[in-house]
Every structure is written in C-alpha cells, then in structure tokens.
Coordinates of C-alpha atoms and ligand atoms in Angstrom, one line a residue:
X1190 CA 0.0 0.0 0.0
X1191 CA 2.7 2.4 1.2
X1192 CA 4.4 1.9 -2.3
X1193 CA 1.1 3.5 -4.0
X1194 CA 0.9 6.5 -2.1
X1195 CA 1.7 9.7 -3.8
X1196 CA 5.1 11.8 -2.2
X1197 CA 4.7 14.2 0.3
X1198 CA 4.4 17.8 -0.6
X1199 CA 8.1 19.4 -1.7
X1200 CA 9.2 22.1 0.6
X1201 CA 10.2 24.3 -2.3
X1202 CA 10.4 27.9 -0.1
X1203 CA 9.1 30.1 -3.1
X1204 CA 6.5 27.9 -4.2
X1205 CA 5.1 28.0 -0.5
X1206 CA 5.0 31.7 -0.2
X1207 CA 3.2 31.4 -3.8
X1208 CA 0.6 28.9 -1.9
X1209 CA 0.1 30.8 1.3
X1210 CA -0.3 34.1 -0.3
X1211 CA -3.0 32.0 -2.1
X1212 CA -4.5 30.6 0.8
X1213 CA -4.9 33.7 2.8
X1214 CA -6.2 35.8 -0.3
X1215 CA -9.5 33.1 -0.9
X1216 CA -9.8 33.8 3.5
X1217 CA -9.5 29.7 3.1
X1218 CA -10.6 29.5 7.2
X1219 CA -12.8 26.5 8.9
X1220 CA -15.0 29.5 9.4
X1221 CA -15.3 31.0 5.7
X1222 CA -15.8 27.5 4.5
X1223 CA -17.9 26.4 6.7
X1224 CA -20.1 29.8 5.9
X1225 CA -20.0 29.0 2.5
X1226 CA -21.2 25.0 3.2
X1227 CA -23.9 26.0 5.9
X1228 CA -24.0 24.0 9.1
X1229 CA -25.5 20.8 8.0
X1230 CA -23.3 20.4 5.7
X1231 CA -20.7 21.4 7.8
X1232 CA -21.9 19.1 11.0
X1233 CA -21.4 16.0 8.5
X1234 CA -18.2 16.7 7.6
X1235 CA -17.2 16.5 10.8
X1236 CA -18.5 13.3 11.1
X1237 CA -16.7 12.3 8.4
X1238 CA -19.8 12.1 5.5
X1239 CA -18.5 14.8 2.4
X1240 CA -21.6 14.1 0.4
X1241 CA -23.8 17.1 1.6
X1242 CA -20.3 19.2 1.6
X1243 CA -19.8 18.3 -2.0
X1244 CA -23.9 18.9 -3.0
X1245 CA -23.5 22.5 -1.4
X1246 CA -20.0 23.8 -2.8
X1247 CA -20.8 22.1 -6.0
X1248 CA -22.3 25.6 -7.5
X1249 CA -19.8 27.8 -6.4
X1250 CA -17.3 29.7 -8.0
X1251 CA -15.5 31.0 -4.5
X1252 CA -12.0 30.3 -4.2
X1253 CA -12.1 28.8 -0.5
X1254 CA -15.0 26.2 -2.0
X1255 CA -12.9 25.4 -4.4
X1256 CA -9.7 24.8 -2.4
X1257 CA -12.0 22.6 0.1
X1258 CA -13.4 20.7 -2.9
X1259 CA -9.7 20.1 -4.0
X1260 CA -7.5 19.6 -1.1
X1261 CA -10.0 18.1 1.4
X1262 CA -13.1 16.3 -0.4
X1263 CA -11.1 15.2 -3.1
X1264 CA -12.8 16.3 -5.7
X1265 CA -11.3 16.4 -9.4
X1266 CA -11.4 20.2 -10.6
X1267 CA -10.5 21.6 -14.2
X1268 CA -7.2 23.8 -15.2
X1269 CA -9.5 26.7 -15.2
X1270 CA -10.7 25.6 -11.6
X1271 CA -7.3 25.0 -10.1
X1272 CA -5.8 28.2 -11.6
X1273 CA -8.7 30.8 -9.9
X1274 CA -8.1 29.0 -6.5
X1275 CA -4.9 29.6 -6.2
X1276 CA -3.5 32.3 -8.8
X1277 CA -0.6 32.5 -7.8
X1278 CA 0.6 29.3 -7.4
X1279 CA -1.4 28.3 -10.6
X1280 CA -2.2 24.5 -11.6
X1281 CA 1.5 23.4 -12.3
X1282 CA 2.7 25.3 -9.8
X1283 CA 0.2 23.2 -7.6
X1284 CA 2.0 20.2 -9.2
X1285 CA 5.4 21.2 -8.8
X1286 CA 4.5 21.7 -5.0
X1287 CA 3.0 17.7 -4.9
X1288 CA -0.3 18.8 -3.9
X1289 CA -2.2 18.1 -7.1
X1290 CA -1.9 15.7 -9.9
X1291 CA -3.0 15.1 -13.3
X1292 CA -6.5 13.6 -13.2
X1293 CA -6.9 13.6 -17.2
X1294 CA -5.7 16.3 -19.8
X1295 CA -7.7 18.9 -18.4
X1296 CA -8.4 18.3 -15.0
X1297 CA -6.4 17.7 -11.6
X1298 CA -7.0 15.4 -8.6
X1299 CA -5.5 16.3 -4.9
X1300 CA -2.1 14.1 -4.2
X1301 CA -2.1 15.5 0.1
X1302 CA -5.0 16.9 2.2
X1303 CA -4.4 20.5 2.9
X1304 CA -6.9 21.5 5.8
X1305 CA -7.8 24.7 7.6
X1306 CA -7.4 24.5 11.1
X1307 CA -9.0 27.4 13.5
X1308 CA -8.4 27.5 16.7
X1309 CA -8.5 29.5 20.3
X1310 CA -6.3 29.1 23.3
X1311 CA -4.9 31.5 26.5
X1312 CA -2.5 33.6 23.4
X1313 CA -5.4 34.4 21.1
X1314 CA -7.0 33.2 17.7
X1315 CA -5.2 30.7 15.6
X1316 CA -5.7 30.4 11.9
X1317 CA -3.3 27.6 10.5
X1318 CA -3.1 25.2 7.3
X1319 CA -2.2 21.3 8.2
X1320 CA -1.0 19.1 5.8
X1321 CA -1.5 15.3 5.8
X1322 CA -2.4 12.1 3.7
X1323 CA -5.4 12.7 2.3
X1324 CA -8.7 11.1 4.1
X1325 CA -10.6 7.7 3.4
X1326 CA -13.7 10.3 3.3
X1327 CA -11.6 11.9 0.2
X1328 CA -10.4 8.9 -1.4
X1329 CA -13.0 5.8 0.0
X1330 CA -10.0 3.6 0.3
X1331 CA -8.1 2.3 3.2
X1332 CA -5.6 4.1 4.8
X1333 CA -2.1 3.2 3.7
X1334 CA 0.0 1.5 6.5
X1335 CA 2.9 5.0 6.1
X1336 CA -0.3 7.5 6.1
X1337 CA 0.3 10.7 8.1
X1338 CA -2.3 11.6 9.6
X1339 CA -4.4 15.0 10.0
X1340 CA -5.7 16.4 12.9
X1341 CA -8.0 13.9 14.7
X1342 CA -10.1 13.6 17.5
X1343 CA -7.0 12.5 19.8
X1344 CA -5.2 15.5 18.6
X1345 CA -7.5 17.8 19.6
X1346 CA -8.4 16.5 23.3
X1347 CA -4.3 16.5 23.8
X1348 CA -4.1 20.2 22.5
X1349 CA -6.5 20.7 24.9
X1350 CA -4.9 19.8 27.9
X1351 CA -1.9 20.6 27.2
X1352 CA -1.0 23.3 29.8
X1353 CA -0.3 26.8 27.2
X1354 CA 2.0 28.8 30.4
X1355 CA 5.3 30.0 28.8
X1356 CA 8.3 27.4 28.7
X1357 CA 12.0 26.8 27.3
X1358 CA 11.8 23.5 25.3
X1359 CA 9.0 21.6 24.3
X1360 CA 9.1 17.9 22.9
X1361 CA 6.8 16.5 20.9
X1362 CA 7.3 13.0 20.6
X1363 CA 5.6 11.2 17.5
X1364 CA 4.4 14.5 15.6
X1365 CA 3.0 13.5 12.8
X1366 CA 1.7 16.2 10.5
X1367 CA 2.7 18.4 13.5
X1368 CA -0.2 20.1 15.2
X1369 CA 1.0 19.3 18.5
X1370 CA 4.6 21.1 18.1
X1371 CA 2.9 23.9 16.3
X1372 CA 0.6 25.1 19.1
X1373 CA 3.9 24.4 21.4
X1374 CA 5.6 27.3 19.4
X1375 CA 3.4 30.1 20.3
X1376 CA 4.3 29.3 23.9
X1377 CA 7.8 28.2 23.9
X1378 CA 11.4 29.3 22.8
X1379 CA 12.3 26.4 21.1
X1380 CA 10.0 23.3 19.6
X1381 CA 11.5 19.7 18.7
X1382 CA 9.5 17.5 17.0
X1383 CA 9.9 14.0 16.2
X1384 CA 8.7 10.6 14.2
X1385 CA 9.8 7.7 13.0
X1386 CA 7.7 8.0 9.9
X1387 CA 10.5 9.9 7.8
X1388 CA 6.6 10.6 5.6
X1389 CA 5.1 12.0 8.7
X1390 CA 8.2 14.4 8.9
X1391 CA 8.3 16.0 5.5
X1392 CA 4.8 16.7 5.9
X1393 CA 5.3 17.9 9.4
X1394 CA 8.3 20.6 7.3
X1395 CA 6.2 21.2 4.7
X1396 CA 3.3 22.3 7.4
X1397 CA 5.6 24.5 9.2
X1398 CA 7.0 26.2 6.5
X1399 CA 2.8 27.3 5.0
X1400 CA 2.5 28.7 8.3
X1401 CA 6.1 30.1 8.6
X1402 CA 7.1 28.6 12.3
X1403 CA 10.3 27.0 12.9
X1404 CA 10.2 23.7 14.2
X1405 CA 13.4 21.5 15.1
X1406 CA 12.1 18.3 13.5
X1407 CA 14.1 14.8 13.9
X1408 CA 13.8 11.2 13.3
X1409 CA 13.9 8.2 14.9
X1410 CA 11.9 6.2 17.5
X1411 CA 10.4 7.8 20.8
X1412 CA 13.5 9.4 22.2
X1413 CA 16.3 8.1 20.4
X1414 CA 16.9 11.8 18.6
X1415 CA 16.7 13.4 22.0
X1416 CA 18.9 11.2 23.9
X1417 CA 21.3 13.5 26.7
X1418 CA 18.8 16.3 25.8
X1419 CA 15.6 17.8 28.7
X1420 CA 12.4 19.4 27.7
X1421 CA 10.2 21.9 30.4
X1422 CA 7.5 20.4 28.2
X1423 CA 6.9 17.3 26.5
X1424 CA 3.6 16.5 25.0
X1425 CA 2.7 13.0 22.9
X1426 CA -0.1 11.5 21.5
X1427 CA 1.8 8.3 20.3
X1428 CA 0.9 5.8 18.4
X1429 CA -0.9 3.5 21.5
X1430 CA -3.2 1.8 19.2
X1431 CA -3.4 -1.9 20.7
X1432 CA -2.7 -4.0 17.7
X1433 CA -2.2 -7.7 17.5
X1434 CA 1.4 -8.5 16.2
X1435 CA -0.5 -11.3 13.4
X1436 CA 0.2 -11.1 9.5
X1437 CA -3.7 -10.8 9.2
X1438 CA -3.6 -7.9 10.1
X1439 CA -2.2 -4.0 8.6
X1440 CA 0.2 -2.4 10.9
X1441 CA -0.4 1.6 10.4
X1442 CA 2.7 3.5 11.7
X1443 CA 0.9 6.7 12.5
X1444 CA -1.0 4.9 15.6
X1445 CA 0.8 1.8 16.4
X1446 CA 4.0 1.4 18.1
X1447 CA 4.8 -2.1 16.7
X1448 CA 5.1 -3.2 20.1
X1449 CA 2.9 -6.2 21.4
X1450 CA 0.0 -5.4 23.9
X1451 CA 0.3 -1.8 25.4
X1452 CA 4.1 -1.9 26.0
X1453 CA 4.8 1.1 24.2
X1454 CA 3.4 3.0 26.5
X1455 CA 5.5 1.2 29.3
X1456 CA 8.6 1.9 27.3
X1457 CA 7.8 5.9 27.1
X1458 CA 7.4 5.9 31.0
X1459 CA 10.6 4.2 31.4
X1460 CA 12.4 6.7 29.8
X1461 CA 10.5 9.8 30.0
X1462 CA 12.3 10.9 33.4
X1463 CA 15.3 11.4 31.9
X1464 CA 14.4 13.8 29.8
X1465 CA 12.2 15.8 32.0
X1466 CA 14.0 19.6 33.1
X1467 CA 13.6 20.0 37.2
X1468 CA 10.6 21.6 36.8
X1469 CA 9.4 19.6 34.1
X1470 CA 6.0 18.7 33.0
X1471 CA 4.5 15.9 30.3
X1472 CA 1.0 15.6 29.2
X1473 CA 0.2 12.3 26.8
X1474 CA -2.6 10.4 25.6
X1475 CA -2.8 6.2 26.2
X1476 CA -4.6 2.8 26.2
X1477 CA -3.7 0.7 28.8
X1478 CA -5.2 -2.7 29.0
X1479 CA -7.4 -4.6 32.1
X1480 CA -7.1 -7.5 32.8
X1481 CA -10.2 -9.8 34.0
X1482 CA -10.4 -9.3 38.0
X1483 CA -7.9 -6.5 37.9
X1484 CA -8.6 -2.9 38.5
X1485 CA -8.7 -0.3 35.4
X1486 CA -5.3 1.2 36.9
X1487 CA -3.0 -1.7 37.1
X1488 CA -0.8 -1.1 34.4
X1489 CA -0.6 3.0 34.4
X1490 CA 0.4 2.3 37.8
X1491 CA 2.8 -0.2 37.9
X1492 CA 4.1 1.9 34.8
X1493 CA 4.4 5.0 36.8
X1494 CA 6.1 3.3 39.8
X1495 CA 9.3 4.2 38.7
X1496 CA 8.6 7.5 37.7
X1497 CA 7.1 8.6 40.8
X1498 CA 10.3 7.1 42.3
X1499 CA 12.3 9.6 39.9
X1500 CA 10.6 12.6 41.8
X1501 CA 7.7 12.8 39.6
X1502 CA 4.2 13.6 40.2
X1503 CA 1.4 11.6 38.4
X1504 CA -2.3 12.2 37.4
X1505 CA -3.5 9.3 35.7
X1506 CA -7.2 9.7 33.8
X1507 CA -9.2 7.1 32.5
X1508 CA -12.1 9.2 30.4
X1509 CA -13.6 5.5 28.8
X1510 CA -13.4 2.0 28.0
X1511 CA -13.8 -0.4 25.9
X1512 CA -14.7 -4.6 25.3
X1513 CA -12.1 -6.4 23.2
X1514 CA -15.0 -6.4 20.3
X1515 CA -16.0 -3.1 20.3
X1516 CA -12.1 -1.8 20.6
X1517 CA -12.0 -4.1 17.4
X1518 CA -14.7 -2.4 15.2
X1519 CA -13.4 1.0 16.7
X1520 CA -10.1 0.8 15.1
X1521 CA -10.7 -1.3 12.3
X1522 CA -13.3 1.4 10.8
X1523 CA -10.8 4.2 11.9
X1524 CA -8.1 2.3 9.6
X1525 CA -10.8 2.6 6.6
X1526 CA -11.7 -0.9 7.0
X1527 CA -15.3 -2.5 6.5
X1528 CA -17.5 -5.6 7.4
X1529 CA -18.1 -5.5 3.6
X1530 CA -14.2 -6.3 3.0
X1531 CA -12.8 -9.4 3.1
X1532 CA -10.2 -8.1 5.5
X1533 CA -12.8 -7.3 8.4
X1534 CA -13.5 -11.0 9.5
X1535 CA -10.0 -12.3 9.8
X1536 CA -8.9 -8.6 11.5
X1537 CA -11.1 -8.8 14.2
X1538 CA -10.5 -12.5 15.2
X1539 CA -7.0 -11.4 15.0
X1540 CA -7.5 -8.6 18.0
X1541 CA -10.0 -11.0 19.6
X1542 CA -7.2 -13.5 19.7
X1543 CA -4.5 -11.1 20.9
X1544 CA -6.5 -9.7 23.6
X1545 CA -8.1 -13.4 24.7
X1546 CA -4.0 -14.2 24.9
X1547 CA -3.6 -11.7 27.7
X1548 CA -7.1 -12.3 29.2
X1549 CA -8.2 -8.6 28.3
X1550 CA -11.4 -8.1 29.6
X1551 CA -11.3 -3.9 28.9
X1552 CA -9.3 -1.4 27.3
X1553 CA -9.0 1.9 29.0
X1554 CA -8.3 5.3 27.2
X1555 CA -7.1 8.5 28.9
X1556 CA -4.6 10.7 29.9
X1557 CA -1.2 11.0 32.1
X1558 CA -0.1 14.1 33.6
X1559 CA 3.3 14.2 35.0
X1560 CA 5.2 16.9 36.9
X1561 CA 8.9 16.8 38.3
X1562 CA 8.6 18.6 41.7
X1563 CA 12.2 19.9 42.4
X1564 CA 13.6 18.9 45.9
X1565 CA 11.4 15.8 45.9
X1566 CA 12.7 12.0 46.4
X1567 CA 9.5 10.8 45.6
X1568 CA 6.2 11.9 43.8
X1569 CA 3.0 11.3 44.4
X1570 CA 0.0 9.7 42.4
X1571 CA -3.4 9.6 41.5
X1572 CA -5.9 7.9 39.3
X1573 CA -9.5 8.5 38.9
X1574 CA -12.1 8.0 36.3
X1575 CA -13.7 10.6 34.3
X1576 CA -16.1 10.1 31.8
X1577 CA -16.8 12.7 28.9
X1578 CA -14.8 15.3 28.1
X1579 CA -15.5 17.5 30.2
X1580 CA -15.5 21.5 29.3
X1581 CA -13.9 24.9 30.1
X1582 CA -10.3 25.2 30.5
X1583 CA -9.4 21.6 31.0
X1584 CA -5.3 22.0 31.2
X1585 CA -5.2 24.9 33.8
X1586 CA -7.7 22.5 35.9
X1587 CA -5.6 19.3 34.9
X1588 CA -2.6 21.2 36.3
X1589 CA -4.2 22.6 39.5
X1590 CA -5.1 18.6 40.1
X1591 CA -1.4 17.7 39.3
X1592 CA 0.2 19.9 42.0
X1593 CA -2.8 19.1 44.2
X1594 CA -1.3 15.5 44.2
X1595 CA 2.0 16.3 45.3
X1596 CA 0.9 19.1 48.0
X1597 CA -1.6 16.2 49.4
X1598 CA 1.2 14.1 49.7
X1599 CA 3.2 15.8 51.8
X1600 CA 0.1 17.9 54.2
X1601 CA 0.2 16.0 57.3
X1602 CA -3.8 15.8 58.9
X1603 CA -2.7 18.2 61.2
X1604 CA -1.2 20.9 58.4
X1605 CA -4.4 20.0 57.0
X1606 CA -6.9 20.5 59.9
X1607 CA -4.9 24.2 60.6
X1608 CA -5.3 25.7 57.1
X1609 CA -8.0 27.3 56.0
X1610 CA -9.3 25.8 52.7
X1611 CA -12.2 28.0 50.8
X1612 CA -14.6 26.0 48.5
X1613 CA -14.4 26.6 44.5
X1614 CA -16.3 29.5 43.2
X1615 CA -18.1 27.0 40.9
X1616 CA -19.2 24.6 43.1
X1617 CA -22.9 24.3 43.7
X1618 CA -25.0 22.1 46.4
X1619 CA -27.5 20.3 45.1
X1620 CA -30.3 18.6 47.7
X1621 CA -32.5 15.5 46.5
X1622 CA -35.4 15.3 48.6
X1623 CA -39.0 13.4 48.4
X1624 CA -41.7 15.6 47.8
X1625 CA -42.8 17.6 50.7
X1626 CA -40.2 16.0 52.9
X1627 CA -37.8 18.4 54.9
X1628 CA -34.6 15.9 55.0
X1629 CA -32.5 15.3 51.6
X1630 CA -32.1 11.7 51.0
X1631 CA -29.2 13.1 48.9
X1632 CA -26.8 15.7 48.9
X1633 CA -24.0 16.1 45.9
X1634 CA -21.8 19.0 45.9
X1635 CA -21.9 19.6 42.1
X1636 CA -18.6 21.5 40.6
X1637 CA -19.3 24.1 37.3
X1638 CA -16.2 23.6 35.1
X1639 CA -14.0 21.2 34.4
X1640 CA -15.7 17.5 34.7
X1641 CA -18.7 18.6 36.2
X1642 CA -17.4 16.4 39.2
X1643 CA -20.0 15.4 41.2
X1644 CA -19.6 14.6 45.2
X1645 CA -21.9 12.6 47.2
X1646 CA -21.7 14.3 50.8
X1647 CA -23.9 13.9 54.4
X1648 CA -25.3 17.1 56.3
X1649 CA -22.0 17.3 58.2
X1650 CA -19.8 17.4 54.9
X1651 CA -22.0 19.6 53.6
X1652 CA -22.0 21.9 56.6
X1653 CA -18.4 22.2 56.5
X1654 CA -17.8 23.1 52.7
X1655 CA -20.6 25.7 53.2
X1656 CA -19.3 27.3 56.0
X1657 CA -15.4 27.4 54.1
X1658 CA -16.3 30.4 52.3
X1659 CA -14.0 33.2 53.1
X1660 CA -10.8 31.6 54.3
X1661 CA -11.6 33.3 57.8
X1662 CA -11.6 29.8 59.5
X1663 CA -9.6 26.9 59.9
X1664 CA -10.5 23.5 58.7
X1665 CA -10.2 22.3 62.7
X1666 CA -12.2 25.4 63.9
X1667 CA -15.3 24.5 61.2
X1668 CA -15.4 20.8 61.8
X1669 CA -15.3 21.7 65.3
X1670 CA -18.7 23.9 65.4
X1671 CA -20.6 22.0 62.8
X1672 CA -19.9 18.7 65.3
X1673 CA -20.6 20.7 68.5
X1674 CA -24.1 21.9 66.5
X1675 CA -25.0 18.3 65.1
X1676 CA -24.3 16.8 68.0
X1677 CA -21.3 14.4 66.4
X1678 CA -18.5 12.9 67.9
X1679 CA -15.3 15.0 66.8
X1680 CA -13.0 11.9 67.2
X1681 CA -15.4 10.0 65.0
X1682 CA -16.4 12.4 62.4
X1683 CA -12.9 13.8 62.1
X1684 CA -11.1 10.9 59.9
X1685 CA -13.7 10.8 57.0
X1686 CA -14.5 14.6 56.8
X1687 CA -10.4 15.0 56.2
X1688 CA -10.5 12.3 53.8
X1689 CA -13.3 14.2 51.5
X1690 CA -11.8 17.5 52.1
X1691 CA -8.6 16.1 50.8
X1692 CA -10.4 14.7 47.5
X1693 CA -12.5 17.5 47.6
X1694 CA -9.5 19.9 47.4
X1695 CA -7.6 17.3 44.5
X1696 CA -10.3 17.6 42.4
X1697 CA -10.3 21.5 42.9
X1698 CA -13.9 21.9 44.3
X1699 CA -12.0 23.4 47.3
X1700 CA -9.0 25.8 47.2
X1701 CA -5.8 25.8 49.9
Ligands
SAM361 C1 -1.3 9.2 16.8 S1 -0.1 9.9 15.8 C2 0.0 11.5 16.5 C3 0.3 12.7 15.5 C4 0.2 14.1 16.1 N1 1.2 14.3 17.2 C5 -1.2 14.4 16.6 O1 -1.4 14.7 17.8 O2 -2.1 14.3 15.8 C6 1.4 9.1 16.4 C7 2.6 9.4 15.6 O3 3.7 8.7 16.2 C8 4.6 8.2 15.1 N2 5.3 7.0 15.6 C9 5.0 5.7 15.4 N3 5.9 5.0 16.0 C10 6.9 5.8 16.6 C11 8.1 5.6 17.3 N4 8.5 4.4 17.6 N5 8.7 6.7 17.7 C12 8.3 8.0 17.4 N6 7.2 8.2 16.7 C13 6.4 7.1 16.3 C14 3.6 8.0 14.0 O4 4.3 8.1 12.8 C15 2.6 9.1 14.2 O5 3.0 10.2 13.4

C-alpha cells in the first residue's frame, strides 16, 4: 500500500509563499468555509460524511470552495478551476509543490490533504493550514499503512490539555503532520519534533513552512533523537493503538507502536524521566489494558512506579473503555476498513485472539499528567475516572489537580486541619429530597467547570464546605462547630470529613 501512495508535498520555499499568499487571499478558514457549506453540511463533515459538503460547494465559483473541494473532499477540478483557487501558485505550480496531480488532460485530482485548522487558546485566535495524507472520506479507500495523519479527535483532546504557560523547550514526541509542536511554538522558545515516519516528517516541514514557524524536527523512535537532551514540556499523543502483532492484520505506523499489547506505553514511561528539566511537565494520551479481575489502573500504575520514584508527580485519567469487540470495530473502521471487505473477518479475530492471549477483559483510554517537583525523592499519584470530556479550561484544571497530588502528599492531617481551605467558586450544592419531605435523601456538591465532578456528601460534609467560604476559619475550627451543632462525635467524624476535604481539594472543588 505504502508503495502506491503519492510523495509528500516538496518544501520548495518560493512555491510556498506562492501557496500561502494564495490561501490567505481566498480567507481559506474553517470558518469562511464552513459559511459558504452551511451547518449541515458542515456538521457532517465533521462526522466524516462529504456528500452534503460536495452537494453544497458544488455551484460555487468561491476560491475557499474550491480549495476545500480540492485539497479536502477530493474532488477532481479543471485547469481553469485550479488556476482561480490559487492564482498565484497556478495549476503546475500546484504540481510542482505535490499537492495536485493530473486527473486527465484537463483536470487535476488532490495528491495530500491541505486543511484549515482554526483554533482558540490562553494567546489568542489561531488560523493555520495542516497538511496530511489525504482522508478515506476523500479517497474511499483504506488508509495506507505509512499515512500521516491530520488532525483527529486525539489530537485535539491533547491540545486541549496541554498546559499553554510560557516554557523553554517543548518535545513533541511522535508528531505526525505536526499540530502538536505547532501550538507548542506560540508558547515556547524552542520546539522539537519528532517521528519515526520519515513521511510524517516532510509533511510535518512542509506544514511549518505554509505557516512560517520553525520547528526542530528529527527522526527516529520515541526518544532516540533526543537522547542527553531535557524538555520543560513534553507532549505526545503516540501511536498506543493496541494491535495484535499477526500477518492478518495491517500495521499503520501513525497509531501503532509495533510493540505487542500496550508496552509502548511502558517503554515511554521508562524513559520519559530522563528527559524531563527540574521543573518539568508531560501531558500524553494512552490505552492501557485490564485485565479480568484486575482494577482499570493496574498497568498505568505499575508503569508510573518508577517514575514517581524519579521525583515525579502523576495524574492518571481514565475518560472510557472499551470490550475487546467493540475496541476491534473502533479501530478497524478508523483504519478505513469494513464488514463488507474481506479483510474485516480475519482482523477482528486477529484482536480478539491477541486480547483473549492476555485475558483482556477492557481497554482503558485516557490521559497522564506528569510533573517533576524539584527537591522531591518521591512523587505522588493519583488515578480517577472521568467520563466525557469535560468543558472549560481543562489544562489549567488538569494542572491545578497535578500539583494538588503532590501538595496532598506531603500535608500532614494536622497541616491540613490548621489551614484554612475555601470552596471553589463554581461549586454548587445540590439537595434531593421526596416531595414535601424536609430531609435530603441526597446531597452532591456539584462542581461548574471542568468535569462537572459530582460529590456525594452527608449534612456534616455539607456543613463544613458551606461554612469554608472566606478563608476566615480553619478547617479544625469549622469541623469543630458543625460537630458541637450536630451533635457528632469530633474523634469520629474527624477521619472521613479530612479524607473528603482532601479529594475534595484534589479535584479543585475546594482551594488551599
Ligand atoms: C497518533 S499519531 C500523533 C500525531 C500528532 N502528534 C497528533 O497529535 O495528531 C502518532 C505518531 O507517532 C509516530 N510514531 C510511530 N511509532 C513511533 C516511534 N517508535 N517513535 C516515534 N514516533 C512514532 C507515527 O508516525 C505518528 O505520526
């Protein structure tokens, strides 16, 4: 397959400027096209469907409907077509460059995808083009096993907890078409990217170069081109596809390691310490497999034990799971594969098998936050579940939860019981009661952003976050009065009141 696939795009400096000054001059924006497809049309493209895209540009003579047509539906457009969407570049410019072909003597067909990609984050607006393989949605064929991919679903939940304060060095490790190490640069001095696919590279170069940011881009496998080198930053969505090692089955670089089961991700922990500054900080994306009887955690843990041992703090999120058959069809379909092709039958057995080999049961998806805390022998950990994907500014909050786990660590229950914690702003109390009753049977202390957390609490839990409003009063002096007014046993109370504060304050619904 990879032997079919057309080159990447040539990073050929004047041509580019040709291409950009082309792009910007048609406002070719997710937002002008999706003004000129309407918002059906628009919502279906996003779920991958181009048919109502295609029905709606179809008529138009607009330069941005034209370059979607051509560098994202895939759709074959004439000389004359080519040469008004981008007049400077022109058609054989567009060839020279590798981003169109000849379709027959008069018309062209697209050779890469060439995407808009809008944006928001703490700096302000971005408007960028990314360049990949094209889609299955533009060609209706399988991916090829070297495609590069464009910015997906993964991509965009790791952008978006990816913490966007001001650093050195950022690594990003497995960039693929590079949207990860682009968004790094508006926030950092320096940017390395890297891949094993030397594919996913040039267009990664060529990427940078349309949007004129300097990116340090290297190959090899996961740190190899970094080796003696430390990042402030390093962000990675790798490739932590779970794929059985079987002939039956493709092996797609840009989301499989190559590795059996979900080592790769083991092998990244291992060595991710040592490239971590003092102060450093790593954000990545996983699958971890669980194992019949076992909790969901067991591997990111036994994973992280040695980086907590390095000094390193760990947040560890599962946001869902999934069966072995459903993990199957998930990534079989995502590969462009069918149950109409032959292929589909023998794939699945083949990850049924593999997983059945290592009694899988489930297959977790999530995230791991890591944090070096200087003067620190040993780091702290936490995992929790989170389903959804929760809204607002989910890497400031991720963050705040990271160094929540290393401050919890170390507060002793009697540092604890003499500060004065003040509930979160956004937390709400919400009281379930039967109708016409004056009791709650429930009480859940509800947070606004983030996760939406939700925490079950009694009256004297309850009693105690509402009174830690102002930071007037310490945790000791509050527990105290709401146990003298409930009548309560402090010695009693006083062990599982701490414990909630303490999650209560990890999760950010209170504030130290
Ligand atoms: C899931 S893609 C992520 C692409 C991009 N960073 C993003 O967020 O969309 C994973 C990338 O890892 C690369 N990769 C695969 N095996 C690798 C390895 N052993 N070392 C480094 N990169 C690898 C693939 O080529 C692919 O570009």
């Amino acid at each position: 397959m990879t032997s079919d696939m057309p080159a990447p795009p040539q990073l050929d400096a004047p041509l580019i400027r040709a291409l950009r000054q082309d792009l910007q001059a048609a406002s070719y924006t997710v937002e002008r096209v999706e003004d000129l497809m309407g918002p059906v049309a628009a919502a279906a493209l996003r779920r991958d469907d181009p048919a109502p895209a295609r029905r709606a540009l179809r008529p138009l003579a607009d330069p941005a409907a034209l370059l979607l047509r051509l560098l994202t539906l895939g759709d074959v457009l004439t000389t004359a077509q080519v040469d008004q969407a981008l007049p400077a570049l022109g058609a054989q410019g567009a060839a020279r460059l590798g981003l169109v072909g000849p379709h027959d003597a008069d018309t062209w067909v697209a050779q890469i995808d060439l995407s808009a990609y809008s944006a928001q984050d703490d700096i302000g607006e971005i408007h960028w083009w990314i360049a990949s393989d094209r889609a299955e949605l533009a060609t209706g064929e399988a991916l090829g096993s070297e495609h590069v991919l464009g910015v997906g679903g993964a991509s965009l939940t790791l952008a978006r907890i990816t913490p966007r304060d001001r650093v050195g060095t950022v690594l990003d490790l497995g960039c693929g078409s590079g949207i990860q190490a682009l968004h790094a640069s508006r926030h950092a001095d320096r940017v390395v990217a890297t891949d094993l696919s030397q594919r996913a590279l040039a267009f990664a170069a060529f990427t940078a170069e349309v949007n004129e940011i300097e990116l340090d881009l290297r190959h090899g496998s996961l740190f190899e081109p970094v080796a003696g080198e430390t990042f402030d930053l390093i962000v990675s969505n790798p490739p932590f596809v779970i794929t059985p090692r079987s002939a039956d089955i493709e092996q797609w670089t840009y989301r499989d390691g190559g590795r059996p089961g979900d080592v790769l991700l083991a092998e990244i922990l291992h060595a991710l310490p040592n490239h971590l500054t003092a102060e450093g900080r790593a954000v990545m994306l996983g699958n971890w497999e669980v194992s019949a009887g076992a909790p969901w955690s067991q591997h990111p843990r036994t994973w992280l034990k040695p980086v907590t041992a390095a000094g390193i703090d760990a947040l560890v999120i599962q946001r869902e799971s999934e069966d072995p058959a459903q993990y199957a069809t998930t990534w079989a379909r995502d590969g462009g594969v069918t149950p109409r092709d032959a292929a589909w039958q023998p794939m699945i057995e083949a990850w049924l098998n593999d997983f059945a080999a290592r009694d899988v049961e489930q297959i977790g998806f999530g995230y791991l936050l890591l944090g070096r805390r200087p003067d620190t022998a040993s780091g702290a950990m936490r995992v929790i579940e989170r389903p959804g994907t929760g809204s607002g500014t989910l890497a400031q909050h991720l963050q705040m939860a990271l160094r929540m786990t290393g401050t919890l660590a170390e507060l002793s229950d009697e540092d604890l019981l003499a500060s004065r914690p003040v509930r979160a702003q956004d937390v709400v109390e919400r009281r379930h009661l039967q109708p016409g009753a004056a009791d709650p049977m429930l009480i859940e202390l509800v947070q606004g952003a983030a996760f939406a957390h939700t925490v079950a609490a009694d009256q004297v839990l309850a009693a105690v976050v509402g009174a830690l409003d102002d930071g007037s009063l310490t945790l000791a002096q509050t527990l105290g009065a709401v146990c003298a007014l409930t009548d309560l046993p402090l010695q009693e109370t006083q062990p599982r009141v701490l414990e909630a504060i303490r999650d209560l304050l990890a999760e950010g619904m209170m504030r130290l």
